[in-house]
Amino acid sequence: MPPPVTALAVVATTGEVLDHPELHEGLLAPWERERLDRTRVPSRRDDVLAARLLVRLCVARFTGLPPAVSGPDQFCEGCRRYGHGRPYLSRRPGLGVSLSHADGLAAAAVGPGPVGVDVEPAGRRPSPLPVLRRLLPEAELREAAAGPDPAAALLRLWVRGEARFKAGGQEGTRVLEWTDHDRSAVAAVAGAGPVTVIACGGPASGRPG
């Protein structure tokens, strides 16, 4: 049996992405630019742009395609409309793709089958427990809340849960969580197989589960 194909995940600051020589707003599709233009808060607009550019770089490095043709499409199963919903790669239907952004951070992942990625600032306070309960098992929440640093533990649980949800939450989904200390970020990627994390120059510590 051949070894499983390793998925790829990337985490970066928004500034690092926007300063990257291969990446620029002109790579976005018209529908992406229209959505971007509706984002009125400049910092959030930069974060959204960075995530959409970073996912192109991630896909390009994984597939060998140029960034100009590495952008994802999106389709919502609920309203049956394009332009939002779960991202996918029309040029590589066997691959999954995911992106995330939060307060000056961006993350992206690509790999065989469904994948999901999430990133949050390491110092962010976790959501209130009623919100966390929508995504996470009660037993895990109680265990995290009872630990020596409940805020950090609950944030890690949230990031892991978001990544798993974006990957479809299938049985057997593996989750790798890591801390990028250089960027004060907590991130996680979920998928069916192993993952290689590119931390853009900073060391990463993984917590598979």
XYZ file of N, CA, C and O in Angstrom:
836
model
N 0.845 -1.191 0.000
C 0.000 0.000 0.000
C 0.885 1.248 0.000
O 1.796 1.364 0.822
N 0.648 2.212 -0.904
C 1.478 3.424 -0.939
C 1.238 4.271 0.295
O 0.148 4.254 0.879
N 2.243 5.038 0.727
C 2.054 5.899 1.889
C 1.029 6.981 1.597
O 0.863 7.399 0.450
N 0.307 7.445 2.623
C -0.693 8.487 2.389
C -0.050 9.789 1.949
O 1.059 10.124 2.354
N -0.750 10.512 1.090
C -0.266 11.812 0.644
C -0.396 12.795 1.803
O -1.421 12.868 2.478
N 0.654 13.534 2.048
C 0.663 14.470 3.170
C 0.016 15.787 2.768
O 0.387 16.397 1.763
N -0.952 16.228 3.549
C -1.574 17.529 3.325
C -0.582 18.633 3.698
O 0.407 18.400 4.398
N -0.868 19.839 3.239
C -0.004 20.982 3.497
C -0.819 22.077 4.177
O -1.939 22.380 3.751
N -0.258 22.670 5.236
C -0.906 23.788 5.923
C 0.099 24.909 6.094
O 1.294 24.669 6.298
N -0.379 26.144 5.994
C 0.471 27.323 6.108
C -0.189 28.311 7.061
O -1.409 28.510 7.013
N 0.623 28.928 7.913
C 0.132 30.003 8.771
C 1.052 31.203 8.601
O 2.254 31.057 8.402
N 0.490 32.407 8.617
C 1.272 33.620 8.408
C 0.523 34.802 8.994
O -0.685 34.725 9.259
N 1.233 35.896 9.198
C 0.543 37.132 9.527
C -0.013 37.742 8.246
O 0.472 37.455 7.133
N -1.008 38.577 8.404
C -1.574 39.266 7.254
C -0.496 40.077 6.522
O -0.428 40.078 5.284
N 0.368 40.747 7.275
C 1.433 41.540 6.660
C 2.384 40.702 5.844
O 2.822 41.114 4.761
N 2.724 39.511 6.335
C 3.626 38.629 5.585
C 3.018 38.236 4.244
O 3.711 38.184 3.228
N 1.725 37.945 4.247
C 1.075 37.547 2.999
C 1.010 38.719 2.019
O 1.341 38.583 0.838
N 0.591 39.874 2.505
C 0.432 41.022 1.612
C 1.763 41.523 1.076
O 1.800 42.181 0.029
N 2.862 41.217 1.778
C 4.191 41.606 1.307
C 4.834 40.554 0.405
O 5.931 40.783 -0.119
N 4.185 39.399 0.224
C 4.781 38.312 -0.555
C 4.865 38.713 -2.029
O 3.883 39.175 -2.614
N 6.019 38.523 -2.662
C 6.187 39.000 -4.047
C 5.313 38.297 -5.072
O 5.054 38.853 -6.147
N 4.850 37.062 -4.779
C 4.025 36.341 -5.750
C 2.538 36.656 -5.615
O 1.736 36.230 -6.460
N 2.154 37.361 -4.569
C 0.738 37.488 -4.240
C 0.285 38.941 -4.345
O 0.967 39.847 -3.879
N -0.899 39.129 -4.934
C -1.460 40.474 -5.059
C -2.960 40.342 -5.306
O -3.473 39.284 -5.688
N -3.666 41.436 -5.098
C -5.126 41.424 -5.186
C -5.628 41.056 -6.571
O -6.743 40.545 -6.724
N -4.834 41.305 -7.598
C -5.245 40.975 -8.955
C -5.453 39.491 -9.201
O -6.054 39.112 -10.210
N -4.992 38.623 -8.298
C -5.193 37.185 -8.455
C -6.624 36.766 -8.125
O -7.045 35.670 -8.501
N -7.355 37.603 -7.415
C -8.699 37.237 -6.993
C -9.668 37.206 -8.173
O -9.542 37.972 -9.130
N -10.643 36.323 -8.079
C -11.711 36.266 -9.072
C -12.642 37.466 -8.886
O -12.702 38.058 -7.805
N -13.396 37.837 -9.929
C -14.306 38.980 -9.798
C -15.266 38.868 -8.616
O -15.512 39.857 -7.912
N -15.832 37.678 -8.365
C -16.776 37.545 -7.250
C -16.072 37.725 -5.909
O -16.675 38.250 -4.959
N -14.780 37.347 -5.838
C -14.037 37.568 -4.605
C -13.777 39.056 -4.376
O -13.869 39.554 -3.241
N -13.442 39.764 -5.437
C -13.198 41.201 -5.313
C -14.471 41.940 -4.924
O -14.435 42.908 -4.146
N -15.615 41.500 -5.459
C -16.881 42.118 -5.085
C -17.161 41.925 -3.590
O -17.586 42.866 -2.902
N -16.940 40.728 -3.092
C -17.130 40.475 -1.659
C -16.139 41.286 -0.837
O -16.489 41.833 0.213
N -14.917 41.367 -1.314
C -13.892 42.114 -0.592
C -14.263 43.594 -0.509
O -14.056 44.235 0.530
N -14.812 44.123 -1.581
C -15.170 45.542 -1.606
C -16.305 45.864 -0.639
O -16.487 47.033 -0.271
N -17.067 44.854 -0.237
C -18.145 45.081 0.727
C -17.648 45.060 2.174
O -18.423 45.313 3.088
N -16.378 44.724 2.365
C -15.797 44.700 3.707
C -15.274 46.091 4.026
O -14.282 46.539 3.452
N -15.929 46.786 4.930
C -15.659 48.205 5.156
C -14.538 48.458 6.155
O -13.921 49.520 6.125
N -14.287 47.540 7.068
C -13.234 47.736 8.062
C -11.892 47.393 7.414
O -11.687 46.237 6.994
N -10.961 48.347 7.284
C -9.720 48.083 6.543
C -8.920 46.896 7.065
O -8.400 46.102 6.263
N -8.809 46.751 8.377
C -8.009 45.639 8.914
C -8.651 44.297 8.584
O -7.954 43.324 8.260
N -9.972 44.227 8.664
C -10.646 42.972 8.321
C -10.524 42.696 6.821
O -10.351 41.555 6.409
N -10.616 43.752 6.013
C -10.444 43.571 4.574
C -9.078 42.983 4.273
O -8.947 42.072 3.446
N -8.048 43.479 4.946
C -6.701 42.951 4.743
C -6.624 41.479 5.147
O -5.960 40.683 4.474
N -7.275 41.119 6.254
C -7.252 39.727 6.706
C -7.925 38.809 5.696
O -7.423 37.716 5.391
N -9.087 39.242 5.183
C -9.798 38.430 4.188
C -8.945 38.275 2.935
O -8.811 37.169 2.381
N -8.371 39.372 2.475
C -7.509 39.316 1.291
C -6.322 38.392 1.535
O -5.979 37.563 0.672
N -5.688 38.498 2.699
C -4.523 37.658 3.000
C -4.885 36.181 2.985
O -4.136 35.351 2.447
N -6.027 35.818 3.556
C -6.426 34.405 3.574
C -6.660 33.882 2.165
O -6.263 32.757 1.822
N -7.280 34.705 1.307
C -7.570 34.258 -0.055
C -6.300 34.185 -0.908
O -6.221 33.364 -1.820
N -5.338 35.015 -0.606
C -4.057 34.916 -1.312
C -3.229 33.749 -0.778
O -2.582 33.030 -1.546
N -3.245 33.554 0.540
C -2.446 32.478 1.133
C -2.918 31.113 0.663
O -2.107 30.210 0.435
N -4.224 30.949 0.499
C -4.700 29.642 0.037
C -4.221 29.376 -1.389
O -3.928 28.225 -1.757
N -4.070 30.402 -2.206
C -3.524 30.224 -3.550
C -2.068 29.776 -3.492
O -1.642 28.904 -4.255
N -1.302 30.388 -2.591
C 0.092 29.990 -2.450
C 0.200 28.551 -1.964
O 1.030 27.768 -2.453
N -0.658 28.179 -1.027
C -0.666 26.815 -0.485
C -0.996 25.807 -1.582
O -0.313 24.793 -1.739
N -2.030 26.087 -2.353
C -2.427 25.179 -3.437
C -1.341 25.109 -4.500
O -1.037 24.025 -5.034
N -0.739 26.241 -4.819
C 0.310 26.258 -5.836
C 1.489 25.388 -5.423
O 2.040 24.637 -6.242
N 1.879 25.467 -4.165
C 3.014 24.665 -3.697
C 2.669 23.184 -3.630
O 3.526 22.330 -3.816
N 1.406 22.878 -3.380
C 0.992 21.475 -3.280
C 0.835 20.835 -4.648
O 1.163 19.661 -4.835
N 0.309 21.586 -5.619
C -0.042 21.008 -6.917
C 0.949 21.328 -8.025
O 0.967 20.637 -9.054
N 1.728 22.393 -7.866
C 2.586 22.846 -8.952
C 1.908 23.807 -9.903
O 2.542 24.307 -10.839
N 0.632 24.080 -9.704
C -0.060 25.075 -10.516
C 0.405 26.477 -10.132
O 0.795 26.711 -8.991
N 0.348 27.433 -11.034
C 0.684 28.814 -10.664
C -0.399 29.394 -9.767
O -1.563 28.992 -9.837
N -0.046 30.366 -8.897
C -1.053 30.972 -8.019
C -2.243 31.550 -8.762
O -3.362 31.574 -8.226
N -2.037 32.004 -9.999
C -3.126 32.627 -10.756
C -4.282 31.674 -11.035
O -5.412 32.123 -11.257
N -4.029 30.365 -11.040
C -5.100 29.394 -11.294
C -5.277 28.453 -10.112
O -5.796 27.357 -10.257
N -4.871 28.884 -8.932
C -4.926 28.035 -7.739
C -5.986 28.473 -6.743
O -6.037 27.973 -5.631
N -6.853 29.424 -7.136
C -7.877 29.901 -6.221
C -9.047 28.937 -6.109
O -9.403 28.246 -7.068
N -9.684 28.885 -4.929
C -10.833 27.999 -4.752
C -12.132 28.634 -5.235
O -12.271 29.858 -5.271
N -13.069 27.798 -5.642
C -14.454 28.213 -5.835
C -15.207 27.941 -4.534
O -14.699 27.255 -3.641
N -16.431 28.472 -4.451
C -17.242 28.216 -3.270
C -18.683 27.979 -3.692
O -19.181 28.621 -4.614
N -19.343 27.029 -2.973
C -20.724 26.701 -3.268
C -21.437 26.371 -1.969
O -20.917 25.625 -1.134
N -22.610 26.961 -1.771
C -23.397 26.729 -0.562
C -24.458 25.673 -0.848
O -25.339 25.881 -1.690
N -24.386 24.548 -0.136
C -25.379 23.486 -0.316
C -26.755 23.929 0.173
O -27.777 23.475 -0.336
N -26.779 24.841 1.164
C -28.060 25.248 1.733
C -28.909 26.054 0.770
O -30.093 25.756 0.553
N -28.322 27.093 0.167
C -29.097 27.951 -0.737
C -28.833 27.643 -2.203
O -29.418 28.282 -3.087
N -27.925 26.684 -2.459
C -27.609 26.256 -3.819
C -27.095 27.406 -4.668
O -27.437 27.552 -5.844
N -26.231 28.248 -4.058
C -25.671 29.384 -4.774
C -24.157 29.359 -4.660
O -23.597 28.896 -3.652
N -23.504 29.896 -5.688
C -22.056 29.999 -5.697
C -21.619 31.308 -5.042
O -22.395 32.248 -4.904
N -20.345 31.350 -4.637
C -19.778 32.569 -4.073
C -19.645 32.564 -2.572
O -19.046 33.462 -1.992
N -20.200 31.553 -1.899
C -19.976 31.375 -0.474
C -20.194 29.896 -0.155
O -20.552 29.116 -1.025
N -19.941 29.516 1.086
C -20.028 28.107 1.445
C -18.658 27.447 1.439
O -17.623 28.104 1.411
N -18.652 26.134 1.467
C -17.402 25.379 1.565
C -16.552 25.572 0.303
O -17.033 25.373 -0.811
N -15.271 25.959 0.452
C -14.420 26.116 -0.735
C -14.031 24.770 -1.336
O -13.967 23.760 -0.633
N -13.773 24.764 -2.630
C -13.334 23.557 -3.315
C -12.494 23.963 -4.514
O -12.513 25.114 -4.958
N -11.751 22.986 -5.052
C -10.874 23.228 -6.190
C -11.460 22.559 -7.424
O -11.422 21.334 -7.553
N -12.006 23.347 -8.328
C -12.625 22.772 -9.523
C -11.586 22.106 -10.419
O -11.902 21.163 -11.150
N -10.322 22.581 -10.388
C -9.270 21.987 -11.219
C -8.683 20.717 -10.607
O -7.998 19.965 -11.294
N -8.904 20.499 -9.325
C -8.380 19.320 -8.636
C -9.479 18.763 -7.746
O -9.462 18.922 -6.520
N -10.485 18.084 -8.334
C -11.648 17.647 -7.552
C -11.321 16.637 -6.455
O -12.116 16.465 -5.532
N -10.179 15.978 -6.509
C -9.823 15.016 -5.473
C -9.211 15.640 -4.234
O -8.962 14.945 -3.243
N -8.947 16.957 -4.288
C -8.297 17.641 -3.175
C -9.295 18.468 -2.388
O -10.258 18.999 -2.936
N -9.032 18.592 -1.092
C -9.791 19.499 -0.250
C -8.977 20.739 0.032
O -7.739 20.713 -0.013
N -9.659 21.836 0.342
C -8.975 23.091 0.603
C -9.741 23.849 1.679
O -10.966 23.723 1.798
N -9.006 24.633 2.475
C -9.643 25.393 3.543
C -8.816 26.637 3.823
O -7.603 26.659 3.573
N -9.467 27.673 4.351
C -8.765 28.902 4.709
C -9.402 29.509 5.947
O -10.545 29.232 6.287
N -8.615 30.363 6.626
C -9.072 30.984 7.861
C -8.337 32.302 8.050
O -7.211 32.474 7.565
N -8.976 33.233 8.765
C -8.309 34.496 9.094
C -8.874 35.025 10.402
O -10.035 34.758 10.750
N -8.044 35.768 11.128
C -8.481 36.328 12.411
C -7.475 37.359 12.893
O -6.334 37.015 13.199
N -7.876 38.616 12.939
C -7.128 39.679 13.618
C -5.634 39.674 13.293
O -4.784 39.498 14.167
N -5.310 39.874 12.023
C -3.918 39.958 11.615
C -3.254 38.641 11.304
O -2.036 38.599 11.085
N -4.020 37.561 11.233
C -3.492 36.226 10.946
C -4.255 35.598 9.791
O -5.434 35.888 9.579
N -3.577 34.699 9.087
C -4.212 33.938 8.019
C -3.650 32.525 8.027
O -2.499 32.302 8.417
N -4.474 31.569 7.610
C -4.043 30.178 7.507
C -4.731 29.538 6.316
O -5.820 29.954 5.912
N -4.090 28.525 5.754
C -4.652 27.800 4.615
C -4.172 26.364 4.668
O -3.123 26.059 5.242
N -4.954 25.469 4.069
C -4.589 24.054 4.022
C -5.126 23.437 2.749
O -6.185 23.842 2.244
N -4.420 22.448 2.230
C -4.852 21.690 1.063
C -4.347 20.266 1.227
O -3.278 20.032 1.791
N -5.136 19.307 0.767
C -4.729 17.912 0.888
C -5.753 16.983 0.279
O -6.806 17.421 -0.195
N -5.471 15.690 0.292
C -6.406 14.718 -0.279
C -7.661 14.597 0.570
O -7.596 14.484 1.794
N -8.814 14.655 -0.080
C -10.068 14.564 0.655
C -10.367 15.840 1.413
O -9.663 16.841 1.300
N -11.432 15.827 2.221
C -11.810 17.029 2.964
C -10.731 17.440 3.965
O -10.161 16.604 4.656
N -10.453 18.734 4.027
C -9.536 19.286 5.024
C -10.180 20.538 5.616
O -11.056 21.151 5.018
N -9.748 20.894 6.817
C -10.228 22.098 7.461
C -9.109 22.744 8.247
O -8.273 22.045 8.824
N -9.074 24.081 8.271
C -8.029 24.787 9.008
C -8.670 25.940 9.769
O -9.671 26.523 9.322
N -8.118 26.261 10.933
C -8.584 27.407 11.696
C -7.402 28.031 12.419
O -6.455 27.319 12.802
N -7.451 29.360 12.618
C -6.385 30.073 13.309
C -7.005 31.157 14.184
O -8.023 31.758 13.805
N -6.411 31.388 15.355
C -6.845 32.437 16.270
C -5.619 33.026 16.954
O -4.615 32.330 17.161
N -5.675 34.304 17.341
C -4.600 34.860 18.163
C -4.498 34.101 19.485
O -5.518 33.784 20.110
N -3.293 33.798 19.901
C -3.097 32.999 21.112
C -3.649 33.687 22.349
O -4.036 33.020 23.316
N -3.706 35.016 22.349
C -4.202 35.733 23.508
C -5.691 35.987 23.509
O -6.204 36.624 24.431
N -6.411 35.489 22.510
C -7.857 35.734 22.436
C -8.586 34.979 23.542
O -8.288 33.814 23.820
N -9.564 35.612 24.143
C -10.415 34.935 25.115
C -11.377 34.018 24.373
O -11.908 34.383 23.310
N -11.615 32.829 24.895
C -12.538 31.917 24.212
C -13.963 32.440 24.256
O -14.320 33.295 25.071
N -14.783 31.922 23.366
C -16.198 32.295 23.345
C -16.886 31.835 24.625
O -16.399 30.938 25.319
N -18.033 32.423 24.967
C -18.781 31.962 26.142
C -19.156 30.487 26.008
O -19.319 29.963 24.904
N -19.323 29.834 27.142
C -19.609 28.399 27.132
C -20.837 28.027 26.303
O -20.808 27.004 25.606
N -21.937 28.800 26.316
C -23.072 28.419 25.461
C -22.710 28.339 23.986
O -23.241 27.503 23.255
N -21.792 29.213 23.557
C -21.341 29.163 22.160
C -20.440 27.957 21.936
O -20.569 27.232 20.937
N -19.532 27.709 22.861
C -18.626 26.569 22.725
C -19.394 25.248 22.681
O -18.998 24.314 21.983
N -20.496 25.177 23.424
C -21.271 23.928 23.482
C -21.925 23.590 22.145
O -22.301 22.441 21.922
N -22.055 24.566 21.256
C -22.631 24.274 19.943
C -21.708 23.426 19.090
O -22.150 22.770 18.142
N -20.418 23.449 19.419
C -19.423 22.790 18.570
C -18.675 21.674 19.287
O -18.240 20.721 18.649
N -18.547 21.779 20.623
C -17.645 20.902 21.360
C -18.381 20.028 22.372
O -19.375 20.460 22.961
N -17.880 18.801 22.605
C -18.504 17.908 23.584
C -18.398 18.477 25.002
O -17.385 19.064 25.379
N -19.434 18.250 25.781
C -19.477 18.774 27.147
C -18.334 18.242 27.998
O -17.747 18.973 28.799
N -17.983 16.968 27.818
C -16.917 16.382 28.623
C -15.578 17.080 28.362
O -14.807 17.338 29.292
N -15.294 17.398 27.105
C -14.053 18.088 26.773
C -14.040 19.505 27.342
O -13.010 19.997 27.810
N -15.190 20.162 27.311
C -15.280 21.502 27.871
C -15.033 21.496 29.374
O -14.321 22.356 29.904
N -15.621 20.531 30.068
C -15.427 20.447 31.526
C -13.966 20.188 31.864
O -13.409 20.788 32.793
N -13.329 19.300 31.103
C -11.927 18.989 31.360
C -11.045 20.210 31.139
O -10.149 20.514 31.940
N -11.289 20.936 30.051
C -10.486 22.123 29.765
C -10.715 23.209 30.807
O -9.775 23.873 31.262
N -11.963 23.405 31.212
C -12.297 24.444 32.177
C -11.711 24.158 33.549
O -11.480 25.084 34.342
N -11.442 22.882 33.843
C -10.915 22.512 35.151
C -9.390 22.531 35.196
O -8.805 22.302 36.258
N -8.733 22.795 34.085
C -7.274 22.767 34.035
C -6.642 24.015 34.599
O -7.323 24.968 35.006
N -5.301 24.044 34.630
C -4.589 25.186 35.221
C -4.715 26.471 34.410
O -4.556 27.566 34.958
N -4.976 26.379 33.092
C -5.132 27.567 32.241
C -6.363 27.360 31.365
O -6.253 27.067 30.169
N -7.563 27.512 31.949
C -8.778 27.176 31.195
C -8.983 28.018 29.945
O -9.481 27.513 28.936
N -8.614 29.296 29.967
C -8.824 30.135 28.790
C -8.035 29.609 27.595
O -8.560 29.489 26.480
N -6.756 29.290 27.807
C -5.930 28.765 26.720
C -6.427 27.405 26.254
O -6.455 27.112 25.054
N -6.832 26.549 27.201
C -7.303 25.217 26.843
C -8.605 25.284 26.050
O -8.796 24.550 25.073
N -9.511 26.179 26.448
C -10.770 26.314 25.725
C -10.548 26.894 24.331
O -11.222 26.505 23.374
N -9.607 27.810 24.206
C -9.302 28.357 22.880
C -8.755 27.271 21.965
O -9.139 27.180 20.791
N -7.868 26.422 22.489
C -7.329 25.334 21.669
C -8.436 24.375 21.254
O -8.474 23.910 20.115
N -9.353 24.089 22.179
C -10.475 23.217 21.839
C -11.320 23.816 20.716
O -11.755 23.120 19.805
N -11.558 25.126 20.807
C -12.360 25.797 19.787
C -11.699 25.714 18.422
O -12.361 25.411 17.412
N -10.399 25.981 18.363
C -9.687 25.940 17.090
C -9.717 24.532 16.508
O -9.944 24.342 15.304
N -9.522 23.538 17.355
C -9.580 22.150 16.891
C -10.976 21.810 16.380
O -11.143 21.168 15.338
N -12.006 22.256 17.135
C -13.374 21.966 16.730
C -13.744 22.640 15.419
O -14.432 22.048 14.574
N -13.301 23.880 15.229
C -13.576 24.584 13.978
C -12.914 23.879 12.794
O -13.520 23.732 11.729
N -11.666 23.456 12.972
C -10.973 22.761 11.890
C -11.682 21.453 11.547
O -11.876 21.122 10.365
N -12.093 20.724 12.581
C -12.794 19.456 12.344
C -14.125 19.702 11.642
O -14.510 18.959 10.721
N -14.845 20.746 12.053
C -16.125 21.074 11.424
C -15.939 21.425 9.949
O -16.700 20.979 9.083
N -14.916 22.228 9.643
C -14.670 22.619 8.254
C -14.297 21.421 7.385
O -14.549 21.433 6.173
N -13.694 20.403 8.003
C -13.332 19.200 7.254
C -14.503 18.243 7.086
O -14.350 17.190 6.462
N -15.647 18.591 7.650
C -16.832 17.759 7.489
C -17.180 16.917 8.694
O -18.238 16.298 8.732
N -16.270 16.880 9.694
C -16.558 16.153 10.927
C -16.750 14.662 10.751
O -17.465 14.017 11.522
N -16.101 14.080 9.743
C -16.265 12.660 9.482
C -15.560 11.805 10.545
O -14.592 12.236 11.169
N -16.054 10.606 10.729
C -15.417 9.649 11.628
C -13.990 9.372 11.151
O -13.753 9.168 9.967
N -13.053 9.380 12.074
C -11.665 9.110 11.737
C -10.877 10.334 11.321
O -9.693 10.216 10.978
N -11.496 11.510 11.347
C -10.764 12.733 11.011
C -9.661 12.976 12.038
O -9.887 12.911 13.241
N -8.464 13.252 11.550
C -7.330 13.550 12.423
C -7.156 15.055 12.526
O -7.379 15.777 11.565
N -6.774 15.510 13.709
C -6.583 16.939 13.934
C -5.176 17.175 14.459
O -4.738 16.517 15.411
N -4.478 18.104 13.830
C -3.171 18.545 14.314
C -3.298 19.992 14.765
O -3.682 20.857 13.981
N -2.987 20.236 16.014
C -3.001 21.596 16.546
C -1.575 22.025 16.793
O -0.745 21.216 17.231
N -1.270 23.283 16.511
C 0.072 23.759 16.789
C 0.030 25.209 17.252
O -0.941 25.935 17.012
N 1.095 25.616 17.923
C 1.250 26.986 18.372
C 2.406 27.616 17.627
O 3.512 27.090 17.642
N 2.124 28.717 16.948
C 3.166 29.481 16.269
C 3.533 30.636 17.192
O 2.859 31.657 17.231
N 4.599 30.439 17.955
C 4.970 31.426 18.966
C 5.420 32.740 18.330
O 5.176 33.812 18.889
N 6.065 32.672 17.180
C 6.531 33.898 16.523
C 5.377 34.818 16.150
O 5.530 36.039 16.117
N 4.217 34.225 15.857
C 3.070 35.011 15.420
C 1.973 35.064 16.477
O 0.879 35.577 16.200
N 2.250 34.530 17.653
C 1.257 34.492 18.737
C -0.061 33.919 18.229
O -1.140 34.492 18.433
N 0.036 32.781 17.545
C -1.135 32.175 16.918
C -1.316 30.741 17.394
O -0.340 30.024 17.646
N -2.568 30.346 17.506
C -2.933 28.951 17.726
C -3.702 28.500 16.494
O -4.648 29.182 16.064
N -3.310 27.385 15.911
C -3.938 26.918 14.682
C -4.151 25.418 14.739
O -3.536 24.713 15.544
N -5.039 24.941 13.885
C -5.294 23.507 13.788
C -5.712 23.189 12.371
O -6.348 24.008 11.694
N -5.356 21.993 11.930
C -5.782 21.503 10.622
C -6.318 20.095 10.800
O -5.785 19.310 11.580
N -7.411 19.797 10.112
C -8.067 18.496 10.220
C -8.144 17.849 8.852
O -8.330 18.532 7.835
N -7.995 16.540 8.819
C -8.082 15.794 7.574
C -7.961 14.321 7.841
O -7.918 13.870 8.995
N -7.862 13.552 6.770
C -7.834 12.106 6.898
C -6.438 11.550 7.109
O -6.283 10.409 7.537
N -5.391 12.341 6.810
C -4.042 11.816 6.866
C -3.062 12.764 7.503
O -3.444 13.742 8.153
N -1.771 12.510 7.307
C -0.733 13.352 7.902
C -0.687 14.739 7.273
O -1.170 14.954 6.167
N -0.092 15.679 8.010
C -0.039 17.074 7.583
C 1.375 17.607 7.756
O 2.026 17.340 8.776
N 1.857 18.346 6.783
C 3.091 19.106 6.911
C 2.729 20.571 7.129
O 1.980 21.149 6.337
N 3.243 21.156 8.203
C 2.955 22.543 8.534
C 4.142 23.409 8.142
O 5.275 23.150 8.549
N 3.878 24.429 7.333
C 4.877 25.440 7.017
C 4.578 26.646 7.885
O 3.536 27.288 7.747
N 5.476 26.939 8.804
C 5.235 28.015 9.760
C 5.900 29.307 9.327
O 6.063 30.214 10.136
N 6.303 29.424 8.061
C 6.875 30.656 7.524
C 8.044 31.150 8.341
O 8.160 32.341 8.664
N 8.925 30.232 8.738
C 10.161 30.631 9.417
C 10.166 30.404 10.901
O 11.232 30.419 11.536
N 9.008 30.197 11.521
C 8.978 30.004 12.964
C 8.721 28.548 13.324
O 8.024 27.839 12.601
N 9.248 28.048 14.423
C 9.008 26.677 14.824
C 7.556 26.481 15.226
O 6.900 27.396 15.698
N 7.056 25.294 15.024
C 5.678 24.965 15.393
C 5.683 23.728 16.272
O 6.472 22.818 16.071
N 4.794 23.703 17.248
C 4.663 22.523 18.113
C 3.301 21.923 17.883
O 2.291 22.587 18.034
N 3.263 20.656 17.464
C 2.008 20.028 17.099
C 1.411 19.216 18.235
O 2.124 18.650 19.048
N 0.057 19.177 18.260
C -0.674 18.365 19.212
C -1.691 17.551 18.414
O -2.837 17.967 18.264
N -1.263 16.360 17.858
C -2.188 15.580 17.062
C -3.266 14.965 17.926
O -3.070 14.695 19.114
N -4.415 14.738 17.327
C -5.474 14.082 18.072
C -6.627 13.700 17.166
O -6.675 14.089 16.023
